[in-house]
C-alpha atoms as an extended CHARMM CRD file, in Angstrom:
* protein
*
       125  EXT
         1         1  MET       CA             57.3570000000       95.7760000000      107.1860000000  PROA      1               0.0000000000
         2         2  ASN       CA             60.6590000000       96.6770000000      105.5080000000  PROA      2               0.0000000000
         3         3  THR       CA             63.1630000000       99.0260000000      107.1200000000  PROA      3               0.0000000000
         4         4  TRP       CA             62.3230000000      102.0360000000      104.9330000000  PROA      4               0.0000000000
         5         5  THR       CA             58.5870000000      101.7360000000      105.5670000000  PROA      5               0.0000000000
         6         6  SER       CA             59.2260000000      101.2640000000      109.2540000000  PROA      6               0.0000000000
         7         7  LEU       CA             61.4010000000      104.4010000000      109.3460000000  PROA      7               0.0000000000
         8         8  ARG       CA             58.8450000000      106.4880000000      107.4430000000  PROA      8               0.0000000000
         9         9  THR       CA             56.0750000000      105.3300000000      109.7730000000  PROA      9               0.0000000000
        10        10  THR       CA             58.2150000000      106.1980000000      112.7980000000  PROA      10              0.0000000000
        11        11  LEU       CA             59.1420000000      109.6170000000      111.3990000000  PROA      11              0.0000000000
        12        12  ASP       CA             55.5420000000      110.4420000000      110.5270000000  PROA      12              0.0000000000
        13        13  GLY       CA             54.3950000000      109.4540000000      114.0100000000  PROA      13              0.0000000000
        14        14  LEU       CA             57.1350000000      111.4930000000      115.6760000000  PROA      14              0.0000000000
        15        15  GLU       CA             56.3670000000      114.5490000000      113.5510000000  PROA      15              0.0000000000
        16        16  ILE       CA             52.6650000000      114.3880000000      114.3590000000  PROA      16              0.0000000000
        17        17  GLU       CA             53.1400000000      113.6400000000      118.0720000000  PROA      17              0.0000000000
        18        18  SER       CA             55.7000000000      116.4250000000      118.5650000000  PROA      18              0.0000000000
        19        19  GLY       CA             53.9100000000      119.0200000000      116.4380000000  PROA      19              0.0000000000
        20        20  TYR       CA             56.8880000000      119.1990000000      114.0790000000  PROA      20              0.0000000000
        21        21  LYS       CA             54.6400000000      118.3830000000      111.1280000000  PROA      21              0.0000000000
        22        22  LYS       CA             52.8210000000      121.7100000000      111.7040000000  PROA      22              0.0000000000
        23        23  ILE       CA             56.0250000000      123.5010000000      110.6950000000  PROA      23              0.0000000000
        24        24  ASP       CA             56.4860000000      123.8330000000      106.9440000000  PROA      24              0.0000000000
        25        25  PRO       CA             59.4480000000      121.9740000000      105.3760000000  PROA      25              0.0000000000
        26        26  ILE       CA             61.4690000000      125.1340000000      104.6340000000  PROA      26              0.0000000000
        27        27  SER       CA             61.1140000000      126.3210000000      108.2320000000  PROA      27              0.0000000000
        28        28  GLN       CA             62.0530000000      122.8330000000      109.4750000000  PROA      28              0.0000000000
        29        29  ARG       CA             65.3010000000      122.9160000000      107.5000000000  PROA      29              0.0000000000
        30        30  ILE       CA             66.0980000000      126.4460000000      108.6540000000  PROA      30              0.0000000000
        31        31  LEU       CA             65.4180000000      125.5040000000      112.2890000000  PROA      31              0.0000000000
        32        32  GLU       CA             67.6590000000      122.4480000000      112.0240000000  PROA      32              0.0000000000
        33        33  TRP       CA             70.4320000000      124.5680000000      110.5120000000  PROA      33              0.0000000000
        34        34  ILE       CA             70.0840000000      127.1670000000      113.2670000000  PROA      34              0.0000000000
        35        35  ALA       CA             70.2520000000      124.4480000000      115.9340000000  PROA      35              0.0000000000
        36        36  ILE       CA             73.3800000000      122.9140000000      114.3650000000  PROA      36              0.0000000000
        37        37  ARG       CA             75.0920000000      126.3080000000      114.2110000000  PROA      37              0.0000000000
        38        38  ASN       CA             74.1560000000      126.9640000000      117.8500000000  PROA      38              0.0000000000
        39        39  LYS       CA             75.8350000000      123.6830000000      118.8330000000  PROA      39              0.0000000000
        40        40  MET       CA             78.9800000000      124.9450000000      117.1060000000  PROA      40              0.0000000000
        41        41  GLU       CA             78.6260000000      128.1740000000      119.1120000000  PROA      41              0.0000000000
        42        42  ALA       CA             78.8910000000      130.1430000000      115.8810000000  PROA      42              0.0000000000
        43        43  PRO       CA             76.5120000000      133.0900000000      115.5650000000  PROA      43              0.0000000000
        44        44  LEU       CA             74.1230000000      132.8140000000      112.6590000000  PROA      44              0.0000000000
        45        45  HSD       CA             72.9220000000      136.0310000000      111.0770000000  PROA      45              0.0000000000
        46        46  VAL       CA             69.7030000000      136.5110000000      109.1420000000  PROA      46              0.0000000000
        47        47  GLN       CA             71.6600000000      137.5820000000      106.0610000000  PROA      47              0.0000000000
        48        48  GLU       CA             73.6930000000      134.3570000000      106.1210000000  PROA      48              0.0000000000
        49        49  ILE       CA             70.5010000000      132.3110000000      106.2970000000  PROA      49              0.0000000000
        50        50  ILE       CA             69.1540000000      134.1980000000      103.2880000000  PROA      50              0.0000000000
        51        51  MET       CA             72.3730000000      133.7510000000      101.3030000000  PROA      51              0.0000000000
        52        52  LYS       CA             73.1000000000      130.0960000000      102.1270000000  PROA      52              0.0000000000
        53        53  SER       CA             69.6830000000      128.5290000000      102.6500000000  PROA      53              0.0000000000
        54        54  GLN       CA             69.0940000000      127.9750000000       98.9370000000  PROA      54              0.0000000000
        55        55  VAL       CA             65.5970000000      129.3560000000       99.3390000000  PROA      55              0.0000000000
        56        56  ALA       CA             64.7480000000      131.3690000000       96.2360000000  PROA      56              0.0000000000
        57        57  SER       CA             63.1660000000      134.3350000000       97.9730000000  PROA      57              0.0000000000
        58        58  PRO       CA             64.4590000000      136.3590000000      100.9270000000  PROA      58              0.0000000000
        59        59  ALA       CA             60.7940000000      137.0150000000      101.7510000000  PROA      59              0.0000000000
        60        60  THR       CA             60.2670000000      133.2660000000      102.1980000000  PROA      60              0.0000000000
        61        61  VAL       CA             63.1990000000      133.0950000000      104.6150000000  PROA      61              0.0000000000
        62        62  HSD       CA             61.8380000000      136.0560000000      106.5770000000  PROA      62              0.0000000000
        63        63  LYS       CA             58.3930000000      134.4240000000      106.6540000000  PROA      63              0.0000000000
        64        64  SER       CA             59.9220000000      131.1830000000      107.9850000000  PROA      64              0.0000000000
        65        65  LEU       CA             61.9440000000      133.0420000000      110.6020000000  PROA      65              0.0000000000
        66        66  SER       CA             58.8480000000      134.9500000000      111.7170000000  PROA      66              0.0000000000
        67        67  ALA       CA             56.8610000000      131.7220000000      112.0080000000  PROA      67              0.0000000000
        68        68  LEU       CA             59.6280000000      130.0360000000      114.0170000000  PROA      68              0.0000000000
        69        69  GLU       CA             59.9340000000      133.0710000000      116.2820000000  PROA      69              0.0000000000
        70        70  TYR       CA             56.1580000000      133.1650000000      116.7840000000  PROA      70              0.0000000000
        71        71  ARG       CA             56.2350000000      129.4780000000      117.8290000000  PROA      71              0.0000000000
        72        72  GLY       CA             58.9620000000      130.2820000000      120.3400000000  PROA      72              0.0000000000
        73        73  LEU       CA             61.5400000000      128.1260000000      118.5660000000  PROA      73              0.0000000000
        74        74  ILE       CA             64.0310000000      130.8970000000      117.7640000000  PROA      74              0.0000000000
        75        75  THR       CA             64.9750000000      134.3280000000      118.9910000000  PROA      75              0.0000000000
        76        76  ILE       CA             66.2430000000      137.1330000000      116.8100000000  PROA      76              0.0000000000
        77        77  THR       CA             68.4460000000      139.6800000000      118.5370000000  PROA      77              0.0000000000
        78        78  ILE       CA             70.5030000000      142.6700000000      117.4680000000  PROA      78              0.0000000000
        79        79  ASP       CA             74.2100000000      141.9490000000      117.0340000000  PROA      79              0.0000000000
        80        80  ALA       CA             76.0510000000      144.0330000000      119.6380000000  PROA      80              0.0000000000
        81        81  ASN       CA             79.0290000000      144.3820000000      117.2570000000  PROA      81              0.0000000000
        82        82  ASP       CA             76.9470000000      145.6050000000      114.3180000000  PROA      82              0.0000000000
        83        83  THR       CA             73.4590000000      146.8790000000      115.0740000000  PROA      83              0.0000000000
        84        84  ARG       CA             72.4460000000      146.4640000000      111.4270000000  PROA      84              0.0000000000
        85        85  ARG       CA             72.7270000000      142.6820000000      111.7680000000  PROA      85              0.0000000000
        86        86  ARG       CA             70.4010000000      140.2520000000      113.5090000000  PROA      86              0.0000000000
        87        87  ILE       CA             71.5500000000      137.0590000000      115.2300000000  PROA      87              0.0000000000
        88        88  VAL       CA             69.2520000000      134.0330000000      115.1280000000  PROA      88              0.0000000000
        89        89  THR       CA             69.3720000000      131.5510000000      118.0020000000  PROA      89              0.0000000000
        90        90  ALA       CA             67.4310000000      128.3670000000      118.6970000000  PROA      90              0.0000000000
        91        91  THR       CA             65.5010000000      128.4350000000      121.9680000000  PROA      91              0.0000000000
        92        92  ALA       CA             65.3270000000      125.7890000000      124.6640000000  PROA      92              0.0000000000
        93        93  ALA       CA             61.9310000000      124.8170000000      123.2080000000  PROA      93              0.0000000000
        94        94  ALA       CA             63.5590000000      124.1190000000      119.8290000000  PROA      94              0.0000000000
        95        95  GLU       CA             66.3140000000      122.0700000000      121.4530000000  PROA      95              0.0000000000
        96        96  LYS       CA             63.6990000000      120.0930000000      123.3910000000  PROA      96              0.0000000000
        97        97  LEU       CA             61.6750000000      119.4460000000      120.2200000000  PROA      97              0.0000000000
        98        98  LEU       CA             64.6900000000      118.3240000000      118.2000000000  PROA      98              0.0000000000
        99        99  SER       CA             65.9250000000      116.1570000000      121.0960000000  PROA      99              0.0000000000
       100       100  LYS       CA             62.5320000000      114.4610000000      121.2860000000  PROA      100             0.0000000000
       101       101  LEU       CA             62.6790000000      113.6940000000      117.5660000000  PROA      101             0.0000000000
       102       102  SER       CA             66.2490000000      112.4040000000      117.9180000000  PROA      102             0.0000000000
       103       103  ARG       CA             65.3350000000      110.1230000000      120.8150000000  PROA      103             0.0000000000
       104       104  GLY       CA             62.4900000000      108.6770000000      118.7600000000  PROA      104             0.0000000000
       105       105  VAL       CA             64.7790000000      107.9310000000      115.8220000000  PROA      105             0.0000000000
       106       106  GLU       CA             67.4030000000      106.4400000000      118.1490000000  PROA      106             0.0000000000
       107       107  ALA       CA             64.7830000000      104.1740000000      119.7340000000  PROA      107             0.0000000000
       108       108  TRP       CA             63.6840000000      103.0840000000      116.2540000000  PROA      108             0.0000000000
       109       109  ALA       CA             67.3040000000      102.3270000000      115.2530000000  PROA      109             0.0000000000
       110       110  LYS       CA             67.8430000000      100.2340000000      118.3740000000  PROA      110             0.0000000000
       111       111  SER       CA             64.6690000000       98.2600000000      117.7130000000  PROA      111             0.0000000000
       112       112  VAL       CA             65.7630000000       97.5480000000      114.1370000000  PROA      112             0.0000000000
       113       113  ALA       CA             69.2020000000       96.4720000000      115.3600000000  PROA      113             0.0000000000
       114       114  ARG       CA             67.6100000000       94.0970000000      117.8880000000  PROA      114             0.0000000000
       115       115  LEU       CA             65.4000000000       92.6150000000      115.1790000000  PROA      115             0.0000000000
       116       116  SER       CA             68.3860000000       92.1610000000      112.8760000000  PROA      116             0.0000000000
       117       117  GLU       CA             70.4100000000       90.5070000000      115.6340000000  PROA      117             0.0000000000
       118       118  GLY       CA             67.5120000000       88.1800000000      116.3910000000  PROA      118             0.0000000000
       119       119  ARG       CA             67.4270000000       87.1160000000      112.7500000000  PROA      119             0.0000000000
       120       120  GLY       CA             71.1830000000       86.7980000000      112.5020000000  PROA      120             0.0000000000
       121       121  ASN       CA             71.2830000000       89.6640000000      110.0200000000  PROA      121             0.0000000000
       122       122  THR       CA             73.2670000000       92.8740000000      109.9860000000  PROA      122             0.0000000000
       123       123  LEU       CA             71.9530000000       96.2080000000      108.7810000000  PROA      123             0.0000000000
       124       124  GLY       CA             74.8030000000       96.4330000000      106.2830000000  PROA      124             0.0000000000
       125       125  ARG       CA             73.6090000000       93.4950000000      104.1870000000  PROA      125             0.0000000000
């Protein structure tokens, strides 16, 4: 099995096992963006998600946010500095899910590196 096929098989398995595949692709990207922003400790507002997500419809963004909130992966709270704005935050459940996916990809990468070393190859070739 070549590296790309191996990666795709691993990713598909991880998505199914973790339940990530049940989340639509737009919501997956939004969740990942929210989690990255949370790591930077920068508040992410709903309006910013709408403006920068490159999703054509604000209604689609709102639908994705509602679905993620329903699954317990994000919280939406009122901004204390401006009550008209809503802050979106990834929950511990989202962090756990994304960490599980990351660990799976890291394990895959280590296995590929071991195979390459055993063959005397490097991944860069």
